[in-house]
Structures are given as structure tokens and as C-alpha cells.
């Protein structure tokens, strides 16, 4: 059994959008998080845990549940920060050529290992991820997650048109591959299968129908895709599916919207679409670094709140520019500022932890520090580098003549200034899975 000493921060309920009040926020400064031999959280206490526990003393650091990145592409680390294009050109110029390499099982295995280790090093312990169209790439990702004991939701990418040779499947072959992967991996350990439609552009109506049928045939499957990211894409989808009311409706018509559906972006939606998301329980993964980098648009979170549909946060690497969920949240704040509203740290951090877990029906397992949850947790430095340290000292009231600020101010500054350099240690089911090489 282990006990980790740190300032413990998690959420017991959804924080308010307005203001920075502490409703739903659970902050336990300088506590021990107790973890049992089965990797589950036993509880937390201020008192010394005694000799039965192996002590991991991170006093003065911050501990949160591991972040959940609800939309990220494993094979796109290689195209991060590629210059000069919007979505459709970016796919053709950089992404598709790079994804071709993942037909090779060695490339797929290497890529999966590098990707998951990078997530852990960035403080992310669970993900809803895209591999490529190749069955071996999905296989490699599931296997690498199982090896690490990580919670992963993924599935072979479906794309049978509008993609280059070598990146296209066909309806029957894709169905066979999906069935084999579901039989092998869905519900194995902490892996779950997601029916993975790349986007409406790259699947024929027949393939979308097959995808919908798969979801009905097997209990507990997820669905992941992209929706309404970019205006040119939205126009193209309208041409390809003239019978659909909207881009989102293409997925609805094929039975792909349900409470385990995660749709990335959702920038160019209308009120009907948002009501449909709410009524089906599907969620939007807001991907701010990607939306800014590709120039896709500014996601309207306030409209999501007003209509009552779920929102989680995602890196969307490699359209996004960092695997760091702190950077993602910081850019999310700025996107919302451009929309004329303010995203408080509680809403943002909740959406990347307990909120995401609830949206994925995984709140029994991850996203918080309740007893019984698996101890997927990350220990963070409150500050990395002299400038952030000075800002943190001001928040704590540790500078002469500067009064201590409310907790939100300190956490918000950490969220805006932090990144993977702040990660001191990552635990997966109570096992140390990443340790910073050098102390700061
Ligand atoms: N739409 C279809 N494929 C992709 C992708 O790989 N990244 C992003 N951001 N959007 C997409
Ligand atoms: Zn994406």
C-alpha cells in the first residue's frame, strides 16, 4: 500500500459557470492519499498514515486525478506544428501521408508506446484516441495500453473514400477488422472499443450504416468522430449528404449519437444540433489549441451550457499543438475570452477530470479521488521556473506586502502557466508510471 502526501484537489460536483465559488471543489491541503494493493483509493487523511504504507512525500506539491484527453490522435505526433494550412489541406498535405506509415506493425508498436508514454509524462492518464485505418495500429494501441494498465478508448479508423490509397478500407473488410478487435479487446482490462468514424467526408453512407449497426450489436461500445470543425468541411458534408438537416444529423441518421459518443470540435452547430446532443447524451470534445492552430473557429461553450449538452476538453494532437491538458485548458480560457465569456479554473479542471469521466460513463473508475476509484493520479509542481514561482508566491501571500489570494487565483495561475514541466510524478492504478528525471 502507498500513501502520497500533497495538496489534494478534485471535484465532488459540477462547479458553477459563473463566478469562482468553491461549490463542488474539494481541496485538502497537505493530506495523504491512501492507495490499496489493488490500486484503488482507500481515502485521504491529514494524519501520518503509519508504517503499513510506503510513503511518497510530495509535500508542497499539488495532486489531481489524472487528466482525461477525450480526443487525440496517436499517429500524429510526427505532424505536430506543421505550417500553413487549414483542416482539409492539413489532412492532405501532412496527416494522411504520415498516417500511411502505420500500416507497418513495427511503426505502429513504436508509435503506440511513444504516444502513451508521452501522455503519462504530460499528466494524462486516460484517453479517447484515434489510431489509423490499419488494424495493426489499433491492435498496437490496445496492447500498449494494456501493458501500462491505462484506461483507453480507441478503435480502428473507418475511412472508405476521399483518402489516398493505403488509407482506405471497404465496408466488409472494415467490419471484419472491427469485429475481431472488439472480440479481442473490448472490455479487456481497461480497454474499451470505440466505433471510429474519421468524419462524414471519409465514409460512404454504407460504411456509416455498418458503423451504426456495430454499435447496436455490441453492448458498451463508444463512438468517436469529428463534427463541424471547419466551414469548408461543413460545406463539403452538405454536398455529400444533401438529405441531412445538418452535419451532426448525418451521424444521427446512422444511429451514431448516444451517451458514449464523443464528437470533436462542434464549432459550427446550431440550436437544433445542440438540442440533439443533449437529447442523445453525446458530448463535444472542445479542442482549443487545434481550433486556434488550424484557424477552425471559436467553440461556443456558453451555448453548450445553455442547451445542456456535455463538453469535455481535448488536445486533438496533431491538429492541436500540445499534449498538455494544462495548455489545452489555458487556450480554452482564451478562446472563451474571445467569445466574451470567462472560463473559470474549476469548470475547466472539472471538465478534464470528473466531468469527462461522467460523460464517458467511467466515473466509477476515474476522474476523482473518492474511495474506490482507481488511483490514476498526477503530482504537479505548483510552479515551474522562476517567473511562475514568483506568481505562485504572490498567490500564497508569500511576498512581503502581498496578501494571500483566494484558492481559485492560485489554481488559475497554475493552470495558465503550467505544462508538462510541472509534472513531478504520474501514477496509474497506484503504480508509479512516470517520474520526472531531474528535480526542479
Ligand atoms: N477531421 C478529420 N480528420 C481529422 C484529424 O485528423 N484532425 C482533425 N483536427 N480534424 C479531422
Ligand atoms: Zn481530431
GROMACS .gro file of C-alpha atoms and ligand atoms in nm:
model
  452
    1UNK     CA    1   0.000   0.000   0.000
    2UNK     CA    2   0.121   0.351  -0.070
    3UNK     CA    3   0.044   0.694   0.071
    4UNK     CA    4   0.110   1.007  -0.133
    5UNK     CA    5   0.148   1.337   0.052
    6UNK     CA    6   0.046   1.653  -0.133
    7UNK     CA    7  -0.222   1.921  -0.163
    8UNK     CA    8  -0.518   1.717  -0.293
    9UNK     CA    9  -0.757   1.881  -0.541
   10UNK     CA   10  -1.059   1.722  -0.705
   11UNK     CA   11  -1.431   1.779  -0.758
   12UNK     CA   12  -1.738   1.633  -0.592
   13UNK     CA   13  -1.990   1.801  -0.825
   14UNK     CA   14  -2.007   2.027  -1.129
   15UNK     CA   15  -1.882   2.378  -1.038
   16UNK     CA   16  -2.080   2.686  -1.135
   17UNK     CA   17  -2.007   2.851  -1.471
   18UNK     CA   18  -2.043   3.199  -1.319
   19UNK     CA   19  -1.802   3.327  -1.056
   20UNK     CA   20  -1.527   3.133  -0.885
   21UNK     CA   21  -1.714   2.992  -0.584
   22UNK     CA   22  -1.600   2.671  -0.420
   23UNK     CA   23  -1.916   2.464  -0.468
   24UNK     CA   24  -1.811   2.120  -0.590
   25UNK     CA   25  -1.442   2.191  -0.523
   26UNK     CA   26  -1.262   1.964  -0.276
   27UNK     CA   27  -0.923   2.098  -0.168
   28UNK     CA   28  -0.737   1.914   0.105
   29UNK     CA   29  -0.402   2.085   0.162
   30UNK     CA   30  -0.117   1.870   0.289
   31UNK     CA   31  -0.304   1.541   0.306
   32UNK     CA   32  -0.205   1.181   0.248
   33UNK     CA   33  -0.385   0.995  -0.031
   34UNK     CA   34  -0.402   0.630   0.069
   35UNK     CA   35  -0.393   0.363  -0.203
   36UNK     CA   36  -0.459  -0.007  -0.151
   37UNK     CA   37  -0.278  -0.303  -0.302
   38UNK     CA   38  -0.547  -0.328  -0.570
   39UNK     CA   39  -0.458   0.021  -0.695
   40UNK     CA   40  -0.779   0.173  -0.560
   41UNK     CA   41  -0.805   0.482  -0.341
   42UNK     CA   42  -0.878   0.397   0.022
   43UNK     CA   43  -0.926   0.756   0.140
   44UNK     CA   44  -0.733   1.065   0.242
   45UNK     CA   45  -0.623   1.200   0.577
   46UNK     CA   46  -0.414   1.475   0.730
   47UNK     CA   47  -0.257   1.239   0.987
   48UNK     CA   48   0.051   1.036   0.919
   49UNK     CA   49  -0.059   0.701   0.769
   50UNK     CA   50   0.172   0.487   0.980
   51UNK     CA   51   0.413   0.210   0.887
   52UNK     CA   52   0.174  -0.002   0.680
   53UNK     CA   53   0.212   0.241   0.391
   54UNK     CA   54   0.506   0.312   0.162
   55UNK     CA   55   0.533   0.691   0.176
   56UNK     CA   56   0.568   0.912  -0.128
   57UNK     CA   57   0.624   1.252   0.023
   58UNK     CA   58   0.535   1.527  -0.223
   59UNK     CA   59   0.452   1.789   0.038
   60UNK     CA   60   0.422   2.136  -0.114
   61UNK     CA   61   0.305   1.989  -0.445
   62UNK     CA   62  -0.042   1.958  -0.594
   63UNK     CA   63  -0.214   1.626  -0.665
   64UNK     CA   64  -0.511   1.586  -0.900
   65UNK     CA   65  -0.683   1.295  -1.069
   66UNK     CA   66  -0.504   1.222  -1.397
   67UNK     CA   67  -0.639   1.425  -1.686
   68UNK     CA   68  -0.867   1.262  -1.942
   69UNK     CA   69  -0.796   1.369  -2.300
   70UNK     CA   70  -1.115   1.289  -2.487
   71UNK     CA   71  -0.981   1.337  -2.839
   72UNK     CA   72  -0.625   1.279  -2.953
   73UNK     CA   73  -0.453   1.110  -3.249
   74UNK     CA   74  -0.174   0.864  -3.171
   75UNK     CA   75  -0.012   0.871  -3.518
   76UNK     CA   76   0.004   1.249  -3.538
   77UNK     CA   77   0.294   1.326  -3.304
   78UNK     CA   78   0.502   1.336  -3.620
   79UNK     CA   79   0.298   1.618  -3.777
   80UNK     CA   80   0.269   1.846  -3.474
   81UNK     CA   81   0.316   2.210  -3.565
   82UNK     CA   82   0.306   2.172  -3.944
   83UNK     CA   83   0.294   2.511  -4.113
   84UNK     CA   84   0.047   2.695  -4.322
   85UNK     CA   85  -0.280   2.507  -4.375
   86UNK     CA   86  -0.643   2.480  -4.266
   87UNK     CA   87  -0.810   2.147  -4.188
   88UNK     CA   88  -0.865   1.992  -4.533
   89UNK     CA   89  -0.526   2.094  -4.674
   90UNK     CA   90  -0.358   1.995  -4.348
   91UNK     CA   91  -0.504   1.644  -4.378
   92UNK     CA   92  -0.391   1.606  -4.740
   93UNK     CA   93  -0.051   1.769  -4.704
   94UNK     CA   94   0.075   1.639  -4.371
   95UNK     CA   95  -0.157   1.400  -4.190
   96UNK     CA   96  -0.258   1.139  -4.445
   97UNK     CA   97   0.098   1.087  -4.578
   98UNK     CA   98   0.224   1.042  -4.223
   99UNK     CA   99  -0.053   0.802  -4.121
  100UNK     CA  100   0.039   0.570  -4.412
  101UNK     CA  101   0.346   0.459  -4.216
  102UNK     CA  102   0.126   0.295  -3.953
  103UNK     CA  103   0.047   0.004  -4.186
  104UNK     CA  104   0.383  -0.131  -4.065
  105UNK     CA  105   0.337  -0.321  -3.734
  106UNK     CA  106   0.676  -0.207  -3.605
  107UNK     CA  107   0.597   0.159  -3.671
  108UNK     CA  108   0.256   0.109  -3.509
  109UNK     CA  109   0.403  -0.057  -3.198
  110UNK     CA  110   0.676   0.207  -3.158
  111UNK     CA  111   0.428   0.487  -3.218
  112UNK     CA  112   0.178   0.349  -2.964
  113UNK     CA  113   0.444   0.312  -2.693
  114UNK     CA  114   0.584   0.660  -2.754
  115UNK     CA  115   0.236   0.811  -2.757
  116UNK     CA  116   0.116   0.657  -2.430
  117UNK     CA  117   0.441   0.733  -2.250
  118UNK     CA  118   0.411   1.091  -2.370
  119UNK     CA  119   0.055   1.117  -2.237
  120UNK     CA  120   0.173   0.996  -1.895
  121UNK     CA  121   0.463   1.241  -1.899
  122UNK     CA  122   0.214   1.521  -1.969
  123UNK     CA  123  -0.012   1.425  -1.677
  124UNK     CA  124  -0.280   1.249  -1.882
  125UNK     CA  125  -0.375   0.901  -1.761
  126UNK     CA  126  -0.677   0.822  -1.982
  127UNK     CA  127  -0.763   0.899  -2.341
  128UNK     CA  128  -1.015   0.857  -2.618
  129UNK     CA  129  -0.776   0.815  -2.908
  130UNK     CA  130  -0.759   0.768  -3.284
  131UNK     CA  131  -0.504   0.528  -3.434
  132UNK     CA  132  -0.515   0.492  -3.814
  133UNK     CA  133  -0.726   0.294  -4.058
  134UNK     CA  134  -0.490  -0.002  -4.016
  135UNK     CA  135  -0.600  -0.285  -3.788
  136UNK     CA  136  -0.240  -0.328  -3.666
  137UNK     CA  137  -0.236   0.032  -3.545
  138UNK     CA  138  -0.545  -0.020  -3.329
  139UNK     CA  139  -0.406  -0.353  -3.209
  140UNK     CA  140  -0.077  -0.185  -3.111
  141UNK     CA  141  -0.253   0.089  -2.918
  142UNK     CA  142  -0.471  -0.154  -2.722
  143UNK     CA  143  -0.170  -0.372  -2.643
  144UNK     CA  144   0.044  -0.080  -2.528
  145UNK     CA  145  -0.236   0.050  -2.302
  146UNK     CA  146  -0.286  -0.297  -2.153
  147UNK     CA  147   0.086  -0.318  -2.083
  148UNK     CA  148   0.069   0.009  -1.891
  149UNK     CA  149  -0.263  -0.067  -1.721
  150UNK     CA  150  -0.404   0.254  -1.868
  151UNK     CA  151  -0.767   0.337  -1.935
  152UNK     CA  152  -0.802   0.371  -2.311
  153UNK     CA  153  -1.091   0.404  -2.553
  154UNK     CA  154  -0.997   0.351  -2.916
  155UNK     CA  155  -1.084   0.162  -3.234
  156UNK     CA  156  -0.975   0.116  -3.594
  157UNK     CA  157  -1.043   0.428  -3.800
  158UNK     CA  158  -1.315   0.382  -4.063
  159UNK     CA  159  -1.250   0.559  -4.395
  160UNK     CA  160  -1.354   0.418  -4.729
  161UNK     CA  161  -1.344   0.726  -4.951
  162UNK     CA  162  -1.174   1.064  -5.004
  163UNK     CA  163  -0.843   0.939  -4.870
  164UNK     CA  164  -0.531   0.817  -5.050
  165UNK     CA  165  -0.460   0.458  -5.149
  166UNK     CA  166  -0.326   0.274  -4.846
  167UNK     CA  167  -0.551   0.468  -4.609
  168UNK     CA  168  -0.884   0.340  -4.738
  169UNK     CA  169  -1.073   0.034  -4.620
  170UNK     CA  170  -1.400  -0.110  -4.750
  171UNK     CA  171  -1.723  -0.189  -4.573
  172UNK     CA  172  -1.683  -0.567  -4.542
  173UNK     CA  173  -1.312  -0.565  -4.459
  174UNK     CA  174  -1.359  -0.289  -4.204
  175UNK     CA  175  -1.647  -0.475  -4.040
  176UNK     CA  176  -1.437  -0.791  -4.011
  177UNK     CA  177  -1.149  -0.594  -3.856
  178UNK     CA  178  -1.381  -0.420  -3.610
  179UNK     CA  179  -1.542  -0.747  -3.504
  180UNK     CA  180  -1.201  -0.906  -3.447
  181UNK     CA  181  -1.077  -0.609  -3.246
  182UNK     CA  182  -1.395  -0.595  -3.038
  183UNK     CA  183  -1.371  -0.966  -2.960
  184UNK     CA  184  -1.005  -0.933  -2.861
  185UNK     CA  185  -1.000  -0.601  -2.675
  186UNK     CA  186  -1.339  -0.457  -2.578
  187UNK     CA  187  -1.374  -0.485  -2.201
  188UNK     CA  188  -1.030  -0.646  -2.169
  189UNK     CA  189  -0.859  -0.486  -1.871
  190UNK     CA  190  -0.913  -0.112  -1.902
  191UNK     CA  191  -0.961  -0.107  -2.278
  192UNK     CA  192  -1.290  -0.022  -2.445
  193UNK     CA  193  -1.368  -0.022  -2.813
  194UNK     CA  194  -1.487   0.287  -2.997
  195UNK     CA  195  -1.655   0.276  -3.336
  196UNK     CA  196  -1.424   0.528  -3.500
  197UNK     CA  197  -1.565   0.717  -3.797
  198UNK     CA  198  -1.295   0.961  -3.905
  199UNK     CA  199  -1.552   1.213  -4.027
  200UNK     CA  200  -1.854   1.212  -4.254
  201UNK     CA  201  -1.638   1.308  -4.553
  202UNK     CA  202  -1.431   0.988  -4.546
  203UNK     CA  203  -1.710   0.732  -4.501
  204UNK     CA  204  -1.972   0.625  -4.753
  205UNK     CA  205  -2.333   0.600  -4.636
  206UNK     CA  206  -2.290   0.221  -4.646
  207UNK     CA  207  -1.994   0.240  -4.410
  208UNK     CA  208  -2.180   0.475  -4.174
  209UNK     CA  209  -2.469   0.226  -4.170
  210UNK     CA  210  -2.225  -0.054  -4.084
  211UNK     CA  211  -2.077   0.161  -3.806
  212UNK     CA  212  -2.420   0.227  -3.658
  213UNK     CA  213  -2.508  -0.144  -3.671
  214UNK     CA  214  -2.184  -0.235  -3.492
  215UNK     CA  215  -2.279  -0.004  -3.207
  216UNK     CA  216  -2.619  -0.169  -3.176
  217UNK     CA  217  -2.473  -0.522  -3.193
  218UNK     CA  218  -2.229  -0.487  -2.902
  219UNK     CA  219  -2.303  -0.352  -2.555
  220UNK     CA  220  -2.097  -0.064  -2.422
  221UNK     CA  221  -1.921   0.044  -2.741
  222UNK     CA  222  -1.812   0.404  -2.768
  223UNK     CA  223  -1.826   0.614  -3.084
  224UNK     CA  224  -1.571   0.881  -3.174
  225UNK     CA  225  -1.558   1.115  -3.470
  226UNK     CA  226  -1.519   1.477  -3.579
  227UNK     CA  227  -1.805   1.718  -3.642
  228UNK     CA  228  -1.846   2.076  -3.767
  229UNK     CA  229  -1.484   2.176  -3.723
  230UNK     CA  230  -1.424   2.393  -4.027
  231UNK     CA  231  -1.652   2.584  -4.265
  232UNK     CA  232  -1.514   2.422  -4.583
  233UNK     CA  233  -1.561   2.080  -4.427
  234UNK     CA  234  -1.920   2.166  -4.328
  235UNK     CA  235  -1.992   2.277  -4.686
  236UNK     CA  236  -1.847   1.954  -4.828
  237UNK     CA  237  -2.054   1.739  -4.592
  238UNK     CA  238  -2.368   1.928  -4.701
  239UNK     CA  239  -2.285   1.841  -5.065
  240UNK     CA  240  -2.217   1.476  -4.983
  241UNK     CA  241  -2.531   1.430  -4.771
  242UNK     CA  242  -2.795   1.667  -4.915
  243UNK     CA  243  -3.072   1.476  -4.739
  244UNK     CA  244  -2.930   1.553  -4.391
  245UNK     CA  245  -3.052   1.855  -4.196
  246UNK     CA  246  -2.700   1.928  -4.075
  247UNK     CA  247  -2.355   1.775  -4.043
  248UNK     CA  248  -2.447   1.635  -3.700
  249UNK     CA  249  -2.766   1.490  -3.846
  250UNK     CA  250  -2.556   1.269  -4.077
  251UNK     CA  251  -2.437   1.083  -3.770
  252UNK     CA  252  -2.782   1.084  -3.609
  253UNK     CA  253  -2.940   0.927  -3.918
  254UNK     CA  254  -2.694   0.642  -3.892
  255UNK     CA  255  -2.758   0.576  -3.524
  256UNK     CA  256  -2.420   0.705  -3.414
  257UNK     CA  257  -2.528   0.952  -3.147
  258UNK     CA  258  -2.567   0.815  -2.797
  259UNK     CA  259  -2.432   0.864  -2.449
  260UNK     CA  260  -2.097   0.706  -2.533
  261UNK     CA  261  -2.042   0.922  -2.840
  262UNK     CA  262  -1.756   1.174  -2.839
  263UNK     CA  263  -1.753   1.426  -3.123
  264UNK     CA  264  -1.454   1.654  -3.158
  265UNK     CA  265  -1.494   2.029  -3.218
  266UNK     CA  266  -1.863   2.108  -3.275
  267UNK     CA  267  -1.788   2.471  -3.359
  268UNK     CA  268  -2.035   2.520  -3.643
  269UNK     CA  269  -2.350   2.383  -3.481
  270UNK     CA  270  -2.692   2.541  -3.444
  271UNK     CA  271  -2.955   2.524  -3.168
  272UNK     CA  272  -3.117   2.211  -3.321
  273UNK     CA  273  -2.783   2.035  -3.319
  274UNK     CA  274  -2.713   2.127  -2.959
  275UNK     CA  275  -3.055   2.003  -2.851
  276UNK     CA  276  -2.985   1.678  -3.035
  277UNK     CA  277  -2.655   1.639  -2.849
  278UNK     CA  278  -2.835   1.698  -2.521
  279UNK     CA  279  -3.117   1.455  -2.601
  280UNK     CA  280  -2.887   1.177  -2.716
  281UNK     CA  281  -2.630   1.227  -2.436
  282UNK     CA  282  -2.346   1.269  -2.687
  283UNK     CA  283  -2.064   1.503  -2.593
  284UNK     CA  284  -1.846   1.757  -2.768
  285UNK     CA  285  -1.471   1.745  -2.713
  286UNK     CA  286  -1.357   2.108  -2.718
  287UNK     CA  287  -1.009   2.123  -2.873
  288UNK     CA  288  -0.886   2.482  -2.830
  289UNK     CA  289  -0.522   2.450  -2.936
  290UNK     CA  290  -0.630   2.273  -3.253
  291UNK     CA  291  -0.910   2.520  -3.327
  292UNK     CA  292  -0.668   2.811  -3.293
  293UNK     CA  293  -0.379   2.647  -3.477
  294UNK     CA  294  -0.585   2.534  -3.778
  295UNK     CA  295  -0.792   2.854  -3.768
  296UNK     CA  296  -1.111   2.649  -3.740
  297UNK     CA  297  -1.317   2.879  -3.517
  298UNK     CA  298  -1.413   2.962  -3.160
  299UNK     CA  299  -1.620   2.698  -2.979
  300UNK     CA  300  -1.925   2.842  -2.803
  301UNK     CA  301  -1.917   2.680  -2.458
  302UNK     CA  302  -2.180   2.918  -2.321
  303UNK     CA  303  -2.426   2.792  -2.584
  304UNK     CA  304  -2.344   2.436  -2.478
  305UNK     CA  305  -2.420   2.524  -2.116
  306UNK     CA  306  -2.746   2.694  -2.218
  307UNK     CA  307  -2.861   2.395  -2.421
  308UNK     CA  308  -2.743   2.141  -2.162
  309UNK     CA  309  -2.512   1.916  -2.365
  310UNK     CA  310  -2.189   1.776  -2.232
  311UNK     CA  311  -1.847   1.927  -2.303
  312UNK     CA  312  -1.506   1.777  -2.236
  313UNK     CA  313  -1.157   1.902  -2.319
  314UNK     CA  314  -0.914   1.753  -2.566
  315UNK     CA  315  -0.574   1.815  -2.715
  316UNK     CA  316  -0.653   1.692  -3.069
  317UNK     CA  317  -0.282   1.645  -3.128
  318UNK     CA  318  -0.157   1.678  -3.405
  319UNK     CA  319  -0.412   1.942  -3.512
  320UNK     CA  320  -0.362   2.058  -3.156
  321UNK     CA  321  -0.016   2.174  -3.062
  322UNK     CA  322   0.042   2.018  -2.721
  323UNK     CA  323  -0.043   1.700  -2.533
  324UNK     CA  324  -0.053   1.909  -2.216
  325UNK     CA  325  -0.405   1.940  -2.082
  326UNK     CA  326  -0.293   2.245  -1.884
  327UNK     CA  327  -0.202   2.417  -2.209
  328UNK     CA  328  -0.529   2.296  -2.354
  329UNK     CA  329  -0.726   2.448  -2.066
  330UNK     CA  330  -0.528   2.771  -2.085
  331UNK     CA  331  -0.608   2.807  -2.455
  332UNK     CA  332  -0.967   2.714  -2.376
  333UNK     CA  333  -0.981   3.009  -2.141
  334UNK     CA  334  -0.853   3.239  -2.416
  335UNK     CA  335  -1.099   3.107  -2.672
  336UNK     CA  336  -1.385   3.170  -2.433
  337UNK     CA  337  -1.245   3.518  -2.359
  338UNK     CA  338  -1.263   3.591  -2.734
  339UNK     CA  339  -1.627   3.481  -2.720
  340UNK     CA  340  -1.685   3.736  -2.445
  341UNK     CA  341  -1.709   3.499  -2.152
  342UNK     CA  342  -1.470   3.370  -1.886
  343UNK     CA  343  -1.388   3.006  -1.818
  344UNK     CA  344  -1.306   2.960  -1.451
  345UNK     CA  345  -1.042   2.709  -1.338
  346UNK     CA  346  -1.298   2.493  -1.157
  347UNK     CA  347  -1.517   2.439  -1.462
  348UNK     CA  348  -1.211   2.375  -1.679
  349UNK     CA  349  -1.041   2.130  -1.443
  350UNK     CA  350  -1.367   1.953  -1.365
  351UNK     CA  351  -1.434   1.908  -1.738
  352UNK     CA  352  -1.092   1.747  -1.779
  353UNK     CA  353  -1.136   1.510  -1.482
  354UNK     CA  354  -1.467   1.413  -1.317
  355UNK     CA  355  -1.680   1.575  -1.586
  356UNK     CA  356  -1.504   1.381  -1.861
  357UNK     CA  357  -1.529   1.059  -1.660
  358UNK     CA  358  -1.904   1.112  -1.611
  359UNK     CA  359  -1.951   1.188  -1.981
  360UNK     CA  360  -1.778   0.861  -2.066
  361UNK     CA  361  -1.971   0.661  -1.804
  362UNK     CA  362  -1.643   0.596  -1.628
  363UNK     CA  363  -1.700   0.788  -1.304
  364UNK     CA  364  -1.694   0.461  -1.106
  365UNK     CA  365  -1.330   0.424  -1.214
  366UNK     CA  366  -1.157   0.757  -1.278
  367UNK     CA  367  -1.176   1.135  -1.261
  368UNK     CA  368  -1.179   1.195  -0.884
  369UNK     CA  369  -1.023   1.096  -0.553
  370UNK     CA  370  -1.323   0.921  -0.395
  371UNK     CA  371  -1.255   0.595  -0.212
  372UNK     CA  372  -1.293   0.306  -0.456
  373UNK     CA  373  -1.169   0.491  -0.766
  374UNK     CA  374  -0.851   0.366  -0.931
  375UNK     CA  375  -0.555   0.576  -0.825
  376UNK     CA  376  -0.479   0.733  -1.163
  377UNK     CA  377  -0.328   1.049  -1.017
  378UNK     CA  378  -0.068   1.310  -1.104
  379UNK     CA  379   0.158   1.510  -0.875
  380UNK     CA  380   0.233   1.860  -1.003
  381UNK     CA  381   0.469   2.136  -0.903
  382UNK     CA  382   0.267   2.446  -0.830
  383UNK     CA  383   0.521   2.635  -1.040
  384UNK     CA  384   0.794   2.560  -1.289
  385UNK     CA  385   1.064   2.822  -1.333
  386UNK     CA  386   1.135   3.149  -1.157
  387UNK     CA  387   0.857   3.357  -1.312
  388UNK     CA  388   0.581   3.110  -1.229
  389UNK     CA  389   0.733   3.061  -0.883
  390UNK     CA  390   0.707   3.435  -0.820
  391UNK     CA  391   0.344   3.434  -0.936
  392UNK     CA  392   0.269   3.140  -0.708
  393UNK     CA  393   0.438   3.310  -0.414
  394UNK     CA  394   0.216   3.614  -0.471
  395UNK     CA  395  -0.095   3.393  -0.471
  396UNK     CA  396   0.014   3.228  -0.146
  397UNK     CA  397   0.079   3.563   0.017
  398UNK     CA  398   0.445   3.471   0.049
  399UNK     CA  399   0.573   3.800  -0.090
  400UNK     CA  400   0.624   4.089   0.151
  401UNK     CA  401   0.328   4.324   0.142
  402UNK     CA  402   0.115   4.098  -0.081
  403UNK     CA  403  -0.196   3.947   0.074
  404UNK     CA  404  -0.276   3.581   0.008
  405UNK     CA  405  -0.525   3.540  -0.275
  406UNK     CA  406  -0.826   3.307  -0.286
  407UNK     CA  407  -0.755   2.946  -0.385
  408UNK     CA  408  -0.902   3.000  -0.731
  409UNK     CA  409  -0.639   3.265  -0.809
  410UNK     CA  410  -0.356   3.028  -0.725
  411UNK     CA  411  -0.503   2.735  -0.917
  412UNK     CA  412  -0.590   2.954  -1.217
  413UNK     CA  413  -0.231   3.084  -1.238
  414UNK     CA  414  -0.103   2.724  -1.220
  415UNK     CA  415  -0.345   2.624  -1.497
  416UNK     CA  416  -0.244   2.912  -1.723
  417UNK     CA  417   0.132   2.896  -1.666
  418UNK     CA  418   0.185   2.523  -1.620
  419UNK     CA  419   0.261   2.246  -1.865
  420UNK     CA  420   0.437   1.908  -1.868
  421UNK     CA  421   0.738   2.059  -1.693
  422UNK     CA  422   0.524   2.082  -1.381
  423UNK     CA  423   0.460   1.707  -1.372
  424UNK     CA  424   0.658   1.550  -1.088
  425UNK     CA  425   0.507   1.201  -1.093
  426UNK     CA  426   0.225   1.009  -1.259
  427UNK     CA  427   0.055   0.704  -1.110
  428UNK     CA  428  -0.162   0.456  -1.296
  429UNK     CA  429  -0.378   0.242  -1.067
  430UNK     CA  430  -0.144   0.330  -0.783
  431UNK     CA  431   0.172   0.231  -0.970
  432UNK     CA  432   0.436   0.495  -1.044
  433UNK     CA  433   0.426   0.522  -1.423
  434UNK     CA  434   0.624   0.835  -1.487
  435UNK     CA  435   0.877   1.012  -1.272
  436UNK     CA  436   1.048   1.336  -1.371
  437UNK     CA  437   1.412   1.263  -1.448
  438UNK     CA  438   1.554   1.565  -1.268
  439UNK     CA  439   1.413   1.751  -0.973
  440UNK     CA  440   1.329   2.114  -1.031
  441LIG     N1  441  -1.110   1.571  -3.935
  441LIG     C1  442  -1.087   1.454  -3.997
  441LIG     N2  443  -0.969   1.402  -3.960
  441LIG     C2  444  -0.915   1.490  -3.872
  441LIG     C3  445  -0.793   1.491  -3.799
  441LIG     O1  446  -0.709   1.402  -3.807
  441LIG     N3  447  -0.773   1.601  -3.719
  441LIG     C4  448  -0.865   1.700  -3.708
  441LIG     N4  449  -0.839   1.801  -3.627
  441LIG     N5  450  -0.979   1.700  -3.777
  441LIG     C5  451  -1.004   1.596  -3.858
  442LIG    ZN1  452  -0.903   1.507  -3.432
   0.00000   0.00000   0.00000
